[in-house]
Structure formats: structure tokens, C-alpha cells
Amino acid sequence: MLAEQSVTRAAARLHTSPAAMSRTLARLRRILQDPLLVRAGQTMVPTPRAQALRDEAATVVRRLGALLSPGTGVDPAALRSTFTLQTADLIGAALAPGLLRLSRQEAPGVSLRFRAEELEAGPALRDGRIDLEIGSIDHVDPETQVEELVALRMMAAVRPGHPLTEEALTPARLAAAEHVAVSRRGRFTGPLDAALAEHGLRRRVAIVLPGHLAAMTLAARSDVVCLIPAALPGAAPSPLTDDATALGLHLLDIPLPLPPLTIGMAWHPRHAADGAHHWLRTAVRRALRTPAGPAT
């Protein structure tokens, strides 16, 4: 009303009726003990008290608007936060360079803590011990929000000059090779074993390691075959294969139908509208879908 100096025009801006706006003006006059707007011919003019209140009222309205607006409108440069992410080692290694680069560029006050897959993710998210779980989300908690990030396929990684690189890879040749399995629970079998069994084949798993980085290092130094996730045919390269490339491993198509691997992220709904957490989720999406470069 102070800006329009008209009850009718103020009502139109607020999408209400002139009668409702008149009642509001009457309440303000009673509260402030001042007429605020008085007639001067065909218009209304503010009283000295109303003029004195104009700037303060505008400031209060702006602050109230900021207070009630969605929390995603945060300035990343002003963040002073530490985020804890729980991931498998390969995903952590793929994410860390991109997230570090983005935090340096956009949110230099942000620190990142990566944890191994050591906590039960549902309760850990609920209790605030971790902010994000990233990986193959296999728990279904009604309160947990999950977003699928990227679909991948499994490929066979072998050292340069490995016998499997000398001719076309067949299920029989793949089964005959010695394998390293990756399982934090110590399992020797997985989807590849089920696919080989349909052809009457069985592979030999010589060793089980808890993480992909150790398994890929072993494959680079021996004749064992390591399975690693890679981009689907025709998709952009995945940063999850950067470490395999750095180790000089050759990636071979597996001549068997294996289920795709879906990488997602999970968080507790209390963070859904939080601006700082929104920046984190956006940064993870960007880092996981972009080949990693130097973080320096």
C-alpha cells in the first residue's frame, strides 16, 4: 500500500479484493495508532509515520521472504560445511578428483570425508553419520530418498599381453582364466558365475579382495582377470574406468548377458530442501558423469 498509495492497486498486486485490503489497512491503523494513508483529492498520500516506516518495512519483507523461501538458494561460496560420503573404493576414487575440483571452484569452504562401506547405510543416513551413500543401493528404507545416477556394464580387465587379448574372447576362454573377485563380504560368486553356469561352465576364483582398486592392481601385475564397471556402449566414458586406464589394463567385452549395474545416491529426506546438501548432490552428479581431470 505504501508503494501503490492506493487500496485498489495494492489489492490487485496481492490478488485479493479491495474490501479485504481496506480491512487490512484498518488493522494496521489500529496497531500503529496512525492513519498511514490519507486522502488528498483523488489519491492517497502517506503520513510522516508511514514514510518513516517505508524503508524498514521493505527490509523486513525482504528478510522474511529470504527466511521463508526454499533452502536451495544457497551461495556455495559462503558454505562452511563438512560432508561425509560413504562409497566403495572405486567410486570414491572416481568421485574425489571431480568433487575436489568443484569444491575449490565453487565452494572453497567445503570439506569432504569419504568412508568405506562400513556402516549400515539406512541408520547412518537417519542418524546423520553420513550425508550421502553412493553406489549400488541395495537397501529399501521407506524414508530414504534414492536417485539413480548412471547405468554401467561389467567388463573384463586384464594386463597388457594377457593371453585373453590374443584372440576373440569366448565364454569358455573366460571361464578357463584365473579370476580375482571383488566382495566386501568375501563372496566368491556373482552374476558372471550364474551366466557361465547356463553354458555349463565354471570359473576359478583364486582370490577375493574387498575393493576394486586392490583387485585392479593385482590384475595389472598378474594373469588374473578382474571385472570392473564401465560405460554402456555409445555412452560417454565413465570416470570409474580412469584408474584401470592409469594401470594400463585392457578392457574386454564379456561375451555373456550380464545385468547392468546401476549407481545411485541415497540421502535422508530431512536434507531434501537444504541448500548445502542440494549443492553436494548436484556436484556428485556432475563429477560422476564427467571424466576426471587433475584436481590441482
PDB file of C-alpha atoms in Angstrom:
ATOM      1  CA  MET A   1       0.000   0.000   0.000  1.00  0.00           C
ATOM      2  CA  LEU A   2       2.891   2.358   0.662  1.00  0.00           C
ATOM      3  CA  ALA A   3       4.270   1.665  -2.796  1.00  0.00           C
ATOM      4  CA  GLU A   4       0.947   1.948  -4.661  1.00  0.00           C
ATOM      5  CA  GLN A   5      -0.676   4.618  -2.454  1.00  0.00           C
ATOM      6  CA  SER A   6      -3.944   3.007  -3.457  1.00  0.00           C
ATOM      7  CA  VAL A   7      -6.002   0.337  -1.734  1.00  0.00           C
ATOM      8  CA  THR A   8      -7.375  -0.877  -5.079  1.00  0.00           C
ATOM      9  CA  ARG A   9      -3.992  -1.177  -6.788  1.00  0.00           C
ATOM     10  CA  ALA A  10      -2.449  -2.812  -3.700  1.00  0.00           C
ATOM     11  CA  ALA A  11      -5.293  -5.352  -3.670  1.00  0.00           C
ATOM     12  CA  ALA A  12      -4.685  -6.151  -7.336  1.00  0.00           C
ATOM     13  CA  ARG A  13      -0.964  -6.788  -6.712  1.00  0.00           C
ATOM     14  CA  LEU A  14      -1.762  -9.116  -3.825  1.00  0.00           C
ATOM     15  CA  HIS A  15      -4.553 -10.853  -5.757  1.00  0.00           C
ATOM     16  CA  THR A  16      -7.142 -10.007  -3.139  1.00  0.00           C
ATOM     17  CA  SER A  17     -10.238  -7.800  -3.020  1.00  0.00           C
ATOM     18  CA  PRO A  18     -10.262  -4.056  -2.268  1.00  0.00           C
ATOM     19  CA  ALA A  19     -12.561  -4.777   0.686  1.00  0.00           C
ATOM     20  CA  ALA A  20     -10.040  -7.205   2.200  1.00  0.00           C
ATOM     21  CA  MET A  21      -7.247  -4.704   1.656  1.00  0.00           C
ATOM     22  CA  SER A  22      -9.315  -1.975   3.337  1.00  0.00           C
ATOM     23  CA  ARG A  23      -9.776  -4.217   6.371  1.00  0.00           C
ATOM     24  CA  THR A  24      -6.016  -4.802   6.449  1.00  0.00           C
ATOM     25  CA  LEU A  25      -5.365  -1.060   6.357  1.00  0.00           C
ATOM     26  CA  ALA A  26      -7.830  -0.573   9.208  1.00  0.00           C
ATOM     27  CA  ARG A  27      -5.998  -3.169  11.320  1.00  0.00           C
ATOM     28  CA  LEU A  28      -2.644  -1.516  10.605  1.00  0.00           C
ATOM     29  CA  ARG A  29      -4.059   1.870  11.595  1.00  0.00           C
ATOM     30  CA  ARG A  30      -5.239   0.448  14.933  1.00  0.00           C
ATOM     31  CA  ILE A  31      -1.927  -1.297  15.634  1.00  0.00           C
ATOM     32  CA  LEU A  32       0.292   1.648  14.680  1.00  0.00           C
ATOM     33  CA  GLN A  33      -2.010   4.351  16.007  1.00  0.00           C
ATOM     34  CA  ASP A  34      -1.619   6.309  12.770  1.00  0.00           C
ATOM     35  CA  PRO A  35      -3.823   6.768   9.669  1.00  0.00           C
ATOM     36  CA  LEU A  36      -0.846   5.804   7.435  1.00  0.00           C
ATOM     37  CA  LEU A  37      -2.629   6.745   4.180  1.00  0.00           C
ATOM     38  CA  VAL A  38      -4.966   9.754   3.902  1.00  0.00           C
ATOM     39  CA  ARG A  39      -6.956  11.153   1.028  1.00  0.00           C
ATOM     40  CA  ALA A  40      -5.592  14.080  -0.966  1.00  0.00           C
ATOM     41  CA  GLY A  41      -8.082  14.718  -3.727  1.00  0.00           C
ATOM     42  CA  GLN A  42      -8.363  11.642  -5.921  1.00  0.00           C
ATOM     43  CA  THR A  43      -5.272   9.953  -4.446  1.00  0.00           C
ATOM     44  CA  MET A  44      -3.983   8.805  -1.080  1.00  0.00           C
ATOM     45  CA  VAL A  45      -0.729  10.074   0.389  1.00  0.00           C
ATOM     46  CA  PRO A  46       1.378   8.580   3.190  1.00  0.00           C
ATOM     47  CA  THR A  47       1.614  10.229   6.568  1.00  0.00           C
ATOM     48  CA  PRO A  48       5.053  11.110   8.029  1.00  0.00           C
ATOM     49  CA  ARG A  49       4.879   7.902  10.125  1.00  0.00           C
ATOM     50  CA  ALA A  50       4.196   5.831   7.013  1.00  0.00           C
ATOM     51  CA  GLN A  51       7.109   7.471   5.185  1.00  0.00           C
ATOM     52  CA  ALA A  52       9.395   6.684   8.116  1.00  0.00           C
ATOM     53  CA  LEU A  53       8.254   3.049   8.071  1.00  0.00           C
ATOM     54  CA  ARG A  54       8.653   2.579   4.308  1.00  0.00           C
ATOM     55  CA  ASP A  55      12.352   1.546   4.206  1.00  0.00           C
ATOM     56  CA  GLU A  56      12.193  -0.507   7.402  1.00  0.00           C
ATOM     57  CA  ALA A  57       9.087  -2.322   6.219  1.00  0.00           C
ATOM     58  CA  ALA A  58      10.739  -3.138   2.886  1.00  0.00           C
ATOM     59  CA  THR A  59      13.787  -4.553   4.698  1.00  0.00           C
ATOM     60  CA  VAL A  60      11.617  -6.705   6.959  1.00  0.00           C
ATOM     61  CA  VAL A  61       9.677  -8.044   3.960  1.00  0.00           C
ATOM     62  CA  ARG A  62      12.897  -8.952   2.135  1.00  0.00           C
ATOM     63  CA  ARG A  63      14.297 -10.731   5.180  1.00  0.00           C
ATOM     64  CA  LEU A  64      11.044 -12.586   5.731  1.00  0.00           C
ATOM     65  CA  GLY A  65      10.983 -13.622   2.086  1.00  0.00           C
ATOM     66  CA  ALA A  66      14.511 -14.988   2.359  1.00  0.00           C
ATOM     67  CA  LEU A  67      13.590 -16.830   5.564  1.00  0.00           C
ATOM     68  CA  LEU A  68      10.533 -18.500   4.028  1.00  0.00           C
ATOM     69  CA  SER A  69      11.973 -19.194   0.582  1.00  0.00           C
ATOM     70  CA  PRO A  70      13.157 -22.731  -0.328  1.00  0.00           C
ATOM     71  CA  GLY A  71      16.554 -23.513   1.150  1.00  0.00           C
ATOM     72  CA  THR A  72      18.174 -24.486  -2.162  1.00  0.00           C
ATOM     73  CA  GLY A  73      19.064 -20.869  -2.933  1.00  0.00           C
ATOM     74  CA  VAL A  74      22.365 -21.049  -1.053  1.00  0.00           C
ATOM     75  CA  ASP A  75      25.577 -19.348  -2.145  1.00  0.00           C
ATOM     76  CA  PRO A  76      28.126 -22.195  -2.436  1.00  0.00           C
ATOM     77  CA  ALA A  77      30.983 -19.750  -1.875  1.00  0.00           C
ATOM     78  CA  ALA A  78      29.565 -18.977   1.593  1.00  0.00           C
ATOM     79  CA  LEU A  79      29.327 -22.624   2.691  1.00  0.00           C
ATOM     80  CA  ARG A  80      31.399 -23.782   5.645  1.00  0.00           C
ATOM     81  CA  SER A  81      30.478 -27.444   5.805  1.00  0.00           C
ATOM     82  CA  THR A  82      31.975 -30.917   6.058  1.00  0.00           C
ATOM     83  CA  PHE A  83      30.154 -33.608   4.085  1.00  0.00           C
ATOM     84  CA  THR A  84      30.558 -37.329   4.718  1.00  0.00           C
ATOM     85  CA  LEU A  85      30.051 -39.705   1.785  1.00  0.00           C
ATOM     86  CA  GLN A  86      30.004 -43.493   2.017  1.00  0.00           C
ATOM     87  CA  THR A  87      31.169 -45.250  -1.147  1.00  0.00           C
ATOM     88  CA  ALA A  88      33.024 -48.260  -2.446  1.00  0.00           C
ATOM     89  CA  ASP A  89      36.712 -47.590  -3.077  1.00  0.00           C
ATOM     90  CA  LEU A  90      36.392 -47.430  -6.866  1.00  0.00           C
ATOM     91  CA  ILE A  91      33.536 -44.925  -6.726  1.00  0.00           C
ATOM     92  CA  GLY A  92      35.346 -42.846  -4.129  1.00  0.00           C
ATOM     93  CA  ALA A  93      38.466 -42.775  -6.292  1.00  0.00           C
ATOM     94  CA  ALA A  94      36.398 -41.742  -9.320  1.00  0.00           C
ATOM     95  CA  LEU A  95      34.454 -39.061  -7.450  1.00  0.00           C
ATOM     96  CA  ALA A  96      37.188 -37.492  -5.355  1.00  0.00           C
ATOM     97  CA  PRO A  97      39.084 -35.590  -8.114  1.00  0.00           C
ATOM     98  CA  GLY A  98      35.904 -34.114  -9.619  1.00  0.00           C
ATOM     99  CA  LEU A  99      34.373 -33.198  -6.273  1.00  0.00           C
ATOM    100  CA  LEU A 100      37.616 -31.637  -5.078  1.00  0.00           C
ATOM    101  CA  ARG A 101      37.843 -29.583  -8.269  1.00  0.00           C
ATOM    102  CA  LEU A 102      34.227 -28.404  -7.966  1.00  0.00           C
ATOM    103  CA  SER A 103      34.577 -27.530  -4.297  1.00  0.00           C
ATOM    104  CA  ARG A 104      37.709 -25.489  -4.991  1.00  0.00           C
ATOM    105  CA  GLN A 105      35.998 -23.643  -7.812  1.00  0.00           C
ATOM    106  CA  GLU A 106      32.588 -23.092  -6.241  1.00  0.00           C
ATOM    107  CA  ALA A 107      32.640 -23.861  -2.513  1.00  0.00           C
ATOM    108  CA  PRO A 108      36.165 -23.473  -1.096  1.00  0.00           C
ATOM    109  CA  GLY A 109      34.815 -23.665   2.461  1.00  0.00           C
ATOM    110  CA  VAL A 110      33.544 -27.230   1.941  1.00  0.00           C
ATOM    111  CA  SER A 111      35.489 -30.248   3.214  1.00  0.00           C
ATOM    112  CA  LEU A 112      34.812 -33.818   2.091  1.00  0.00           C
ATOM    113  CA  ARG A 113      35.130 -37.025   4.120  1.00  0.00           C
ATOM    114  CA  PHE A 114      34.888 -40.385   2.334  1.00  0.00           C
ATOM    115  CA  ARG A 115      34.046 -43.501   4.337  1.00  0.00           C
ATOM    116  CA  ALA A 116      34.295 -47.104   3.227  1.00  0.00           C
ATOM    117  CA  GLU A 117      31.141 -49.205   3.092  1.00  0.00           C
ATOM    118  CA  GLU A 118      31.379 -49.969   6.778  1.00  0.00           C
ATOM    119  CA  LEU A 119      28.100 -48.618   8.128  1.00  0.00           C
ATOM    120  CA  GLU A 120      24.574 -49.839   7.556  1.00  0.00           C
ATOM    121  CA  ALA A 121      23.512 -47.013   5.275  1.00  0.00           C
ATOM    122  CA  GLY A 122      19.862 -46.643   6.319  1.00  0.00           C
ATOM    123  CA  PRO A 123      20.507 -45.964  10.018  1.00  0.00           C
ATOM    124  CA  ALA A 124      23.673 -43.992   9.219  1.00  0.00           C
ATOM    125  CA  LEU A 125      21.739 -41.633   6.943  1.00  0.00           C
ATOM    126  CA  ARG A 126      18.969 -41.348   9.512  1.00  0.00           C
ATOM    127  CA  ASP A 127      21.401 -40.586  12.337  1.00  0.00           C
ATOM    128  CA  GLY A 128      23.403 -38.085  10.306  1.00  0.00           C
ATOM    129  CA  ARG A 129      26.650 -40.096  10.434  1.00  0.00           C
ATOM    130  CA  ILE A 130      26.793 -39.902   6.637  1.00  0.00           C
ATOM    131  CA  ASP A 131      25.278 -37.317   4.288  1.00  0.00           C
ATOM    132  CA  LEU A 132      25.206 -39.397   1.109  1.00  0.00           C
ATOM    133  CA  GLU A 133      25.537 -43.040   0.193  1.00  0.00           C
ATOM    134  CA  ILE A 134      26.780 -43.529  -3.370  1.00  0.00           C
ATOM    135  CA  GLY A 135      26.949 -46.877  -5.099  1.00  0.00           C
ATOM    136  CA  SER A 136      24.695 -49.825  -5.818  1.00  0.00           C
ATOM    137  CA  ILE A 137      21.837 -49.020  -3.434  1.00  0.00           C
ATOM    138  CA  ASP A 138      20.535 -52.358  -2.210  1.00  0.00           C
ATOM    139  CA  HIS A 139      18.568 -51.315   0.876  1.00  0.00           C
ATOM    140  CA  VAL A 140      14.965 -50.167   0.614  1.00  0.00           C
ATOM    141  CA  ASP A 141      14.086 -47.881   3.511  1.00  0.00           C
ATOM    142  CA  PRO A 142      10.732 -46.120   3.149  1.00  0.00           C
ATOM    143  CA  GLU A 143      12.198 -42.859   4.423  1.00  0.00           C
ATOM    144  CA  THR A 144      15.357 -42.879   2.284  1.00  0.00           C
ATOM    145  CA  GLN A 145      15.363 -40.921  -0.961  1.00  0.00           C
ATOM    146  CA  VAL A 146      17.252 -42.614  -3.808  1.00  0.00           C
ATOM    147  CA  GLU A 147      18.265 -41.201  -7.182  1.00  0.00           C
ATOM    148  CA  GLU A 148      19.735 -43.304  -9.976  1.00  0.00           C
ATOM    149  CA  LEU A 149      22.818 -41.625 -11.431  1.00  0.00           C
ATOM    150  CA  VAL A 150      24.246 -43.846 -14.154  1.00  0.00           C
ATOM    151  CA  ALA A 151      23.859 -47.347 -15.606  1.00  0.00           C
ATOM    152  CA  LEU A 152      27.045 -49.304 -16.284  1.00  0.00           C
ATOM    153  CA  ARG A 153      28.122 -52.699 -17.603  1.00  0.00           C
ATOM    154  CA  MET A 154      30.802 -55.065 -16.363  1.00  0.00           C
ATOM    155  CA  MET A 155      33.922 -55.631 -18.456  1.00  0.00           C
ATOM    156  CA  ALA A 156      36.931 -57.899 -18.018  1.00  0.00           C
ATOM    157  CA  ALA A 157      40.155 -56.065 -17.170  1.00  0.00           C
ATOM    158  CA  VAL A 158      43.491 -57.765 -17.901  1.00  0.00           C
ATOM    159  CA  ARG A 159      47.137 -56.724 -18.109  1.00  0.00           C
ATOM    160  CA  PRO A 160      48.767 -55.877 -21.460  1.00  0.00           C
ATOM    161  CA  GLY A 161      49.851 -59.049 -23.234  1.00  0.00           C
ATOM    162  CA  HIS A 162      47.414 -61.243 -21.303  1.00  0.00           C
ATOM    163  CA  PRO A 163      46.535 -64.460 -23.211  1.00  0.00           C
ATOM    164  CA  LEU A 164      42.870 -63.359 -23.379  1.00  0.00           C
ATOM    165  CA  THR A 165      43.883 -60.407 -25.586  1.00  0.00           C
ATOM    166  CA  GLU A 166      45.391 -62.626 -28.278  1.00  0.00           C
ATOM    167  CA  GLU A 167      42.113 -63.770 -29.854  1.00  0.00           C
ATOM    168  CA  ALA A 168      38.366 -63.341 -29.564  1.00  0.00           C
ATOM    169  CA  LEU A 169      37.048 -63.791 -26.050  1.00  0.00           C
ATOM    170  CA  THR A 170      34.579 -66.654 -25.657  1.00  0.00           C
ATOM    171  CA  PRO A 171      32.706 -67.850 -22.553  1.00  0.00           C
ATOM    172  CA  ALA A 172      34.940 -70.927 -22.445  1.00  0.00           C
ATOM    173  CA  ARG A 173      38.190 -68.914 -22.605  1.00  0.00           C
ATOM    174  CA  LEU A 174      36.880 -66.514 -19.969  1.00  0.00           C
ATOM    175  CA  ALA A 175      35.946 -69.390 -17.652  1.00  0.00           C
ATOM    176  CA  ALA A 176      39.325 -71.048 -18.123  1.00  0.00           C
ATOM    177  CA  ALA A 177      41.219 -67.969 -16.911  1.00  0.00           C
ATOM    178  CA  GLU A 178      42.062 -67.327 -13.276  1.00  0.00           C
ATOM    179  CA  HIS A 179      39.931 -64.641 -11.639  1.00  0.00           C
ATOM    180  CA  VAL A 180      40.007 -62.195  -8.753  1.00  0.00           C
ATOM    181  CA  ALA A 181      36.582 -61.460  -7.247  1.00  0.00           C
ATOM    182  CA  VAL A 182      35.644 -58.243  -5.508  1.00  0.00           C
ATOM    183  CA  SER A 183      33.373 -58.564  -2.486  1.00  0.00           C
ATOM    184  CA  ARG A 184      33.454 -56.742   0.804  1.00  0.00           C
ATOM    185  CA  ARG A 185      31.521 -59.714   2.244  1.00  0.00           C
ATOM    186  CA  GLY A 186      34.064 -62.238   0.971  1.00  0.00           C
ATOM    187  CA  ARG A 187      31.835 -63.897  -1.633  1.00  0.00           C
ATOM    188  CA  PHE A 188      33.411 -65.992  -4.368  1.00  0.00           C
ATOM    189  CA  THR A 189      30.457 -65.934  -6.780  1.00  0.00           C
ATOM    190  CA  GLY A 190      28.393 -63.303  -8.566  1.00  0.00           C
ATOM    191  CA  PRO A 191      26.336 -62.646 -11.728  1.00  0.00           C
ATOM    192  CA  LEU A 192      29.156 -63.855 -14.011  1.00  0.00           C
ATOM    193  CA  ASP A 193      29.099 -67.288 -12.383  1.00  0.00           C
ATOM    194  CA  ALA A 194      25.354 -67.582 -13.000  1.00  0.00           C
ATOM    195  CA  ALA A 195      25.815 -66.617 -16.668  1.00  0.00           C
ATOM    196  CA  LEU A 196      28.669 -69.126 -17.119  1.00  0.00           C
ATOM    197  CA  ALA A 197      26.625 -71.875 -15.445  1.00  0.00           C
ATOM    198  CA  GLU A 198      23.975 -71.518 -18.163  1.00  0.00           C
ATOM    199  CA  HIS A 199      26.683 -72.622 -20.626  1.00  0.00           C
ATOM    200  CA  GLY A 200      27.816 -75.452 -18.363  1.00  0.00           C
ATOM    201  CA  LEU A 201      30.952 -73.533 -17.418  1.00  0.00           C
ATOM    202  CA  ARG A 202      32.562 -72.669 -14.135  1.00  0.00           C
ATOM    203  CA  ARG A 203      35.384 -70.220 -13.470  1.00  0.00           C
ATOM    204  CA  ARG A 204      38.134 -70.468 -10.874  1.00  0.00           C
ATOM    205  CA  VAL A 205      38.288 -67.549  -8.437  1.00  0.00           C
ATOM    206  CA  ALA A 206      41.784 -67.666  -6.985  1.00  0.00           C
ATOM    207  CA  ILE A 207      41.397 -64.752  -4.602  1.00  0.00           C
ATOM    208  CA  VAL A 208      38.704 -62.466  -3.191  1.00  0.00           C
ATOM    209  CA  LEU A 209      39.556 -58.863  -2.351  1.00  0.00           C
ATOM    210  CA  PRO A 210      37.332 -56.288  -0.630  1.00  0.00           C
ATOM    211  CA  GLY A 211      37.858 -53.484  -3.149  1.00  0.00           C
ATOM    212  CA  HIS A 212      38.274 -52.872  -6.867  1.00  0.00           C
ATOM    213  CA  LEU A 213      41.451 -50.813  -6.566  1.00  0.00           C
ATOM    214  CA  ALA A 214      43.364 -53.693  -4.988  1.00  0.00           C
ATOM    215  CA  ALA A 215      41.874 -56.139  -7.489  1.00  0.00           C
ATOM    216  CA  MET A 216      42.848 -53.980 -10.472  1.00  0.00           C
ATOM    217  CA  THR A 217      46.373 -53.572  -9.111  1.00  0.00           C
ATOM    218  CA  LEU A 218      46.652 -57.356  -8.825  1.00  0.00           C
ATOM    219  CA  ALA A 219      45.339 -57.792 -12.380  1.00  0.00           C
ATOM    220  CA  ALA A 220      47.956 -55.341 -13.660  1.00  0.00           C
ATOM    221  CA  ARG A 221      50.707 -57.431 -12.041  1.00  0.00           C
ATOM    222  CA  SER A 222      49.497 -60.956 -12.795  1.00  0.00           C
ATOM    223  CA  ASP A 223      47.336 -63.018 -15.123  1.00  0.00           C
ATOM    224  CA  VAL A 224      44.146 -62.837 -13.060  1.00  0.00           C
ATOM    225  CA  VAL A 225      41.029 -61.339 -14.626  1.00  0.00           C
ATOM    226  CA  CYS A 226      39.230 -58.547 -12.789  1.00  0.00           C
ATOM    227  CA  LEU A 227      35.688 -57.384 -13.545  1.00  0.00           C
ATOM    228  CA  ILE A 228      35.158 -53.625 -13.425  1.00  0.00           C
ATOM    229  CA  PRO A 229      32.194 -51.343 -14.218  1.00  0.00           C
ATOM    230  CA  ALA A 230      32.406 -49.292 -17.398  1.00  0.00           C
ATOM    231  CA  ALA A 231      30.159 -47.090 -19.527  1.00  0.00           C
ATOM    232  CA  LEU A 232      27.470 -48.671 -21.666  1.00  0.00           C
ATOM    233  CA  PRO A 233      28.181 -48.883 -25.417  1.00  0.00           C
ATOM    234  CA  GLY A 234      27.692 -45.480 -27.022  1.00  0.00           C
ATOM    235  CA  ALA A 235      27.698 -43.617 -23.684  1.00  0.00           C
ATOM    236  CA  ALA A 236      30.302 -41.086 -22.597  1.00  0.00           C
ATOM    237  CA  PRO A 237      33.355 -42.556 -20.858  1.00  0.00           C
ATOM    238  CA  SER A 238      32.863 -43.143 -17.154  1.00  0.00           C
ATOM    239  CA  PRO A 239      35.365 -41.841 -14.587  1.00  0.00           C
ATOM    240  CA  LEU A 240      35.059 -45.272 -12.957  1.00  0.00           C
ATOM    241  CA  THR A 241      37.467 -46.625 -15.588  1.00  0.00           C
ATOM    242  CA  ASP A 242      40.118 -43.919 -15.076  1.00  0.00           C
ATOM    243  CA  ASP A 243      42.108 -45.993 -12.583  1.00  0.00           C
ATOM    244  CA  ALA A 244      42.025 -49.037 -14.871  1.00  0.00           C
ATOM    245  CA  THR A 245      43.374 -46.868 -17.682  1.00  0.00           C
ATOM    246  CA  ALA A 246      46.070 -45.465 -15.404  1.00  0.00           C
ATOM    247  CA  LEU A 247      47.154 -49.019 -14.543  1.00  0.00           C
ATOM    248  CA  GLY A 248      47.371 -49.864 -18.253  1.00  0.00           C
ATOM    249  CA  LEU A 249      44.655 -52.517 -18.119  1.00  0.00           C
ATOM    250  CA  HIS A 250      42.874 -53.674 -21.250  1.00  0.00           C
ATOM    251  CA  LEU A 251      39.071 -53.789 -21.051  1.00  0.00           C
ATOM    252  CA  LEU A 252      37.408 -56.692 -22.848  1.00  0.00           C
ATOM    253  CA  ASP A 253      33.731 -57.124 -23.665  1.00  0.00           C
ATOM    254  CA  ILE A 254      32.244 -60.057 -21.779  1.00  0.00           C
ATOM    255  CA  PRO A 255      30.508 -62.384 -24.298  1.00  0.00           C
ATOM    256  CA  LEU A 256      27.639 -63.114 -21.925  1.00  0.00           C
ATOM    257  CA  PRO A 257      24.448 -61.241 -20.998  1.00  0.00           C
ATOM    258  CA  LEU A 258      25.061 -59.719 -17.569  1.00  0.00           C
ATOM    259  CA  PRO A 259      22.636 -57.445 -15.723  1.00  0.00           C
ATOM    260  CA  PRO A 260      23.551 -53.755 -15.840  1.00  0.00           C
ATOM    261  CA  LEU A 261      24.960 -52.139 -12.718  1.00  0.00           C
ATOM    262  CA  THR A 262      23.094 -49.046 -11.549  1.00  0.00           C
ATOM    263  CA  ILE A 263      24.978 -46.470  -9.483  1.00  0.00           C
ATOM    264  CA  GLY A 264      22.769 -44.238  -7.377  1.00  0.00           C
ATOM    265  CA  MET A 265      22.883 -41.964  -4.369  1.00  0.00           C
ATOM    266  CA  ALA A 266      20.729 -42.057  -1.253  1.00  0.00           C
ATOM    267  CA  TRP A 267      20.043 -39.416   1.381  1.00  0.00           C
ATOM    268  CA  HIS A 268      17.690 -38.761   4.252  1.00  0.00           C
ATOM    269  CA  PRO A 269      14.641 -36.615   3.358  1.00  0.00           C
ATOM    270  CA  ARG A 270      15.493 -34.033   6.016  1.00  0.00           C
ATOM    271  CA  HIS A 271      18.211 -32.841   3.609  1.00  0.00           C
ATOM    272  CA  ALA A 272      15.924 -32.701   0.561  1.00  0.00           C
ATOM    273  CA  ALA A 273      15.393 -28.915   0.663  1.00  0.00           C
ATOM    274  CA  ASP A 274      18.695 -27.981   2.317  1.00  0.00           C
ATOM    275  CA  GLY A 275      20.733 -25.672   0.080  1.00  0.00           C
ATOM    276  CA  ALA A 276      24.134 -27.017   1.102  1.00  0.00           C
ATOM    277  CA  HIS A 277      23.064 -30.630   0.547  1.00  0.00           C
ATOM    278  CA  HIS A 278      21.478 -29.646  -2.770  1.00  0.00           C
ATOM    279  CA  TRP A 279      24.867 -28.302  -3.916  1.00  0.00           C
ATOM    280  CA  LEU A 280      26.524 -31.554  -2.810  1.00  0.00           C
ATOM    281  CA  ARG A 281      24.075 -33.737  -4.752  1.00  0.00           C
ATOM    282  CA  THR A 282      24.478 -31.583  -7.850  1.00  0.00           C
ATOM    283  CA  ALA A 283      28.267 -31.769  -7.561  1.00  0.00           C
ATOM    284  CA  VAL A 284      28.138 -35.574  -7.295  1.00  0.00           C
ATOM    285  CA  ARG A 285      26.013 -35.799 -10.441  1.00  0.00           C
ATOM    286  CA  ARG A 286      28.474 -33.635 -12.350  1.00  0.00           C
ATOM    287  CA  ALA A 287      31.575 -35.393 -11.052  1.00  0.00           C
ATOM    288  CA  LEU A 288      30.278 -38.906 -11.722  1.00  0.00           C
ATOM    289  CA  ARG A 289      29.229 -38.120 -15.282  1.00  0.00           C
ATOM    290  CA  THR A 290      32.390 -36.249 -16.250  1.00  0.00           C
ATOM    291  CA  PRO A 291      35.770 -37.885 -16.867  1.00  0.00           C
ATOM    292  CA  ALA A 292      38.062 -36.856 -14.033  1.00  0.00           C
ATOM    293  CA  GLY A 293      40.911 -34.456 -14.639  1.00  0.00           C
ATOM    294  CA  PRO A 294      43.679 -33.161 -12.386  1.00  0.00           C
ATOM    295  CA  ALA A 295      42.332 -31.838  -9.083  1.00  0.00           C
ATOM    296  CA  THR A 296      45.184 -29.357  -8.690  1.00  0.00           C
TER     297      THR A 296
END
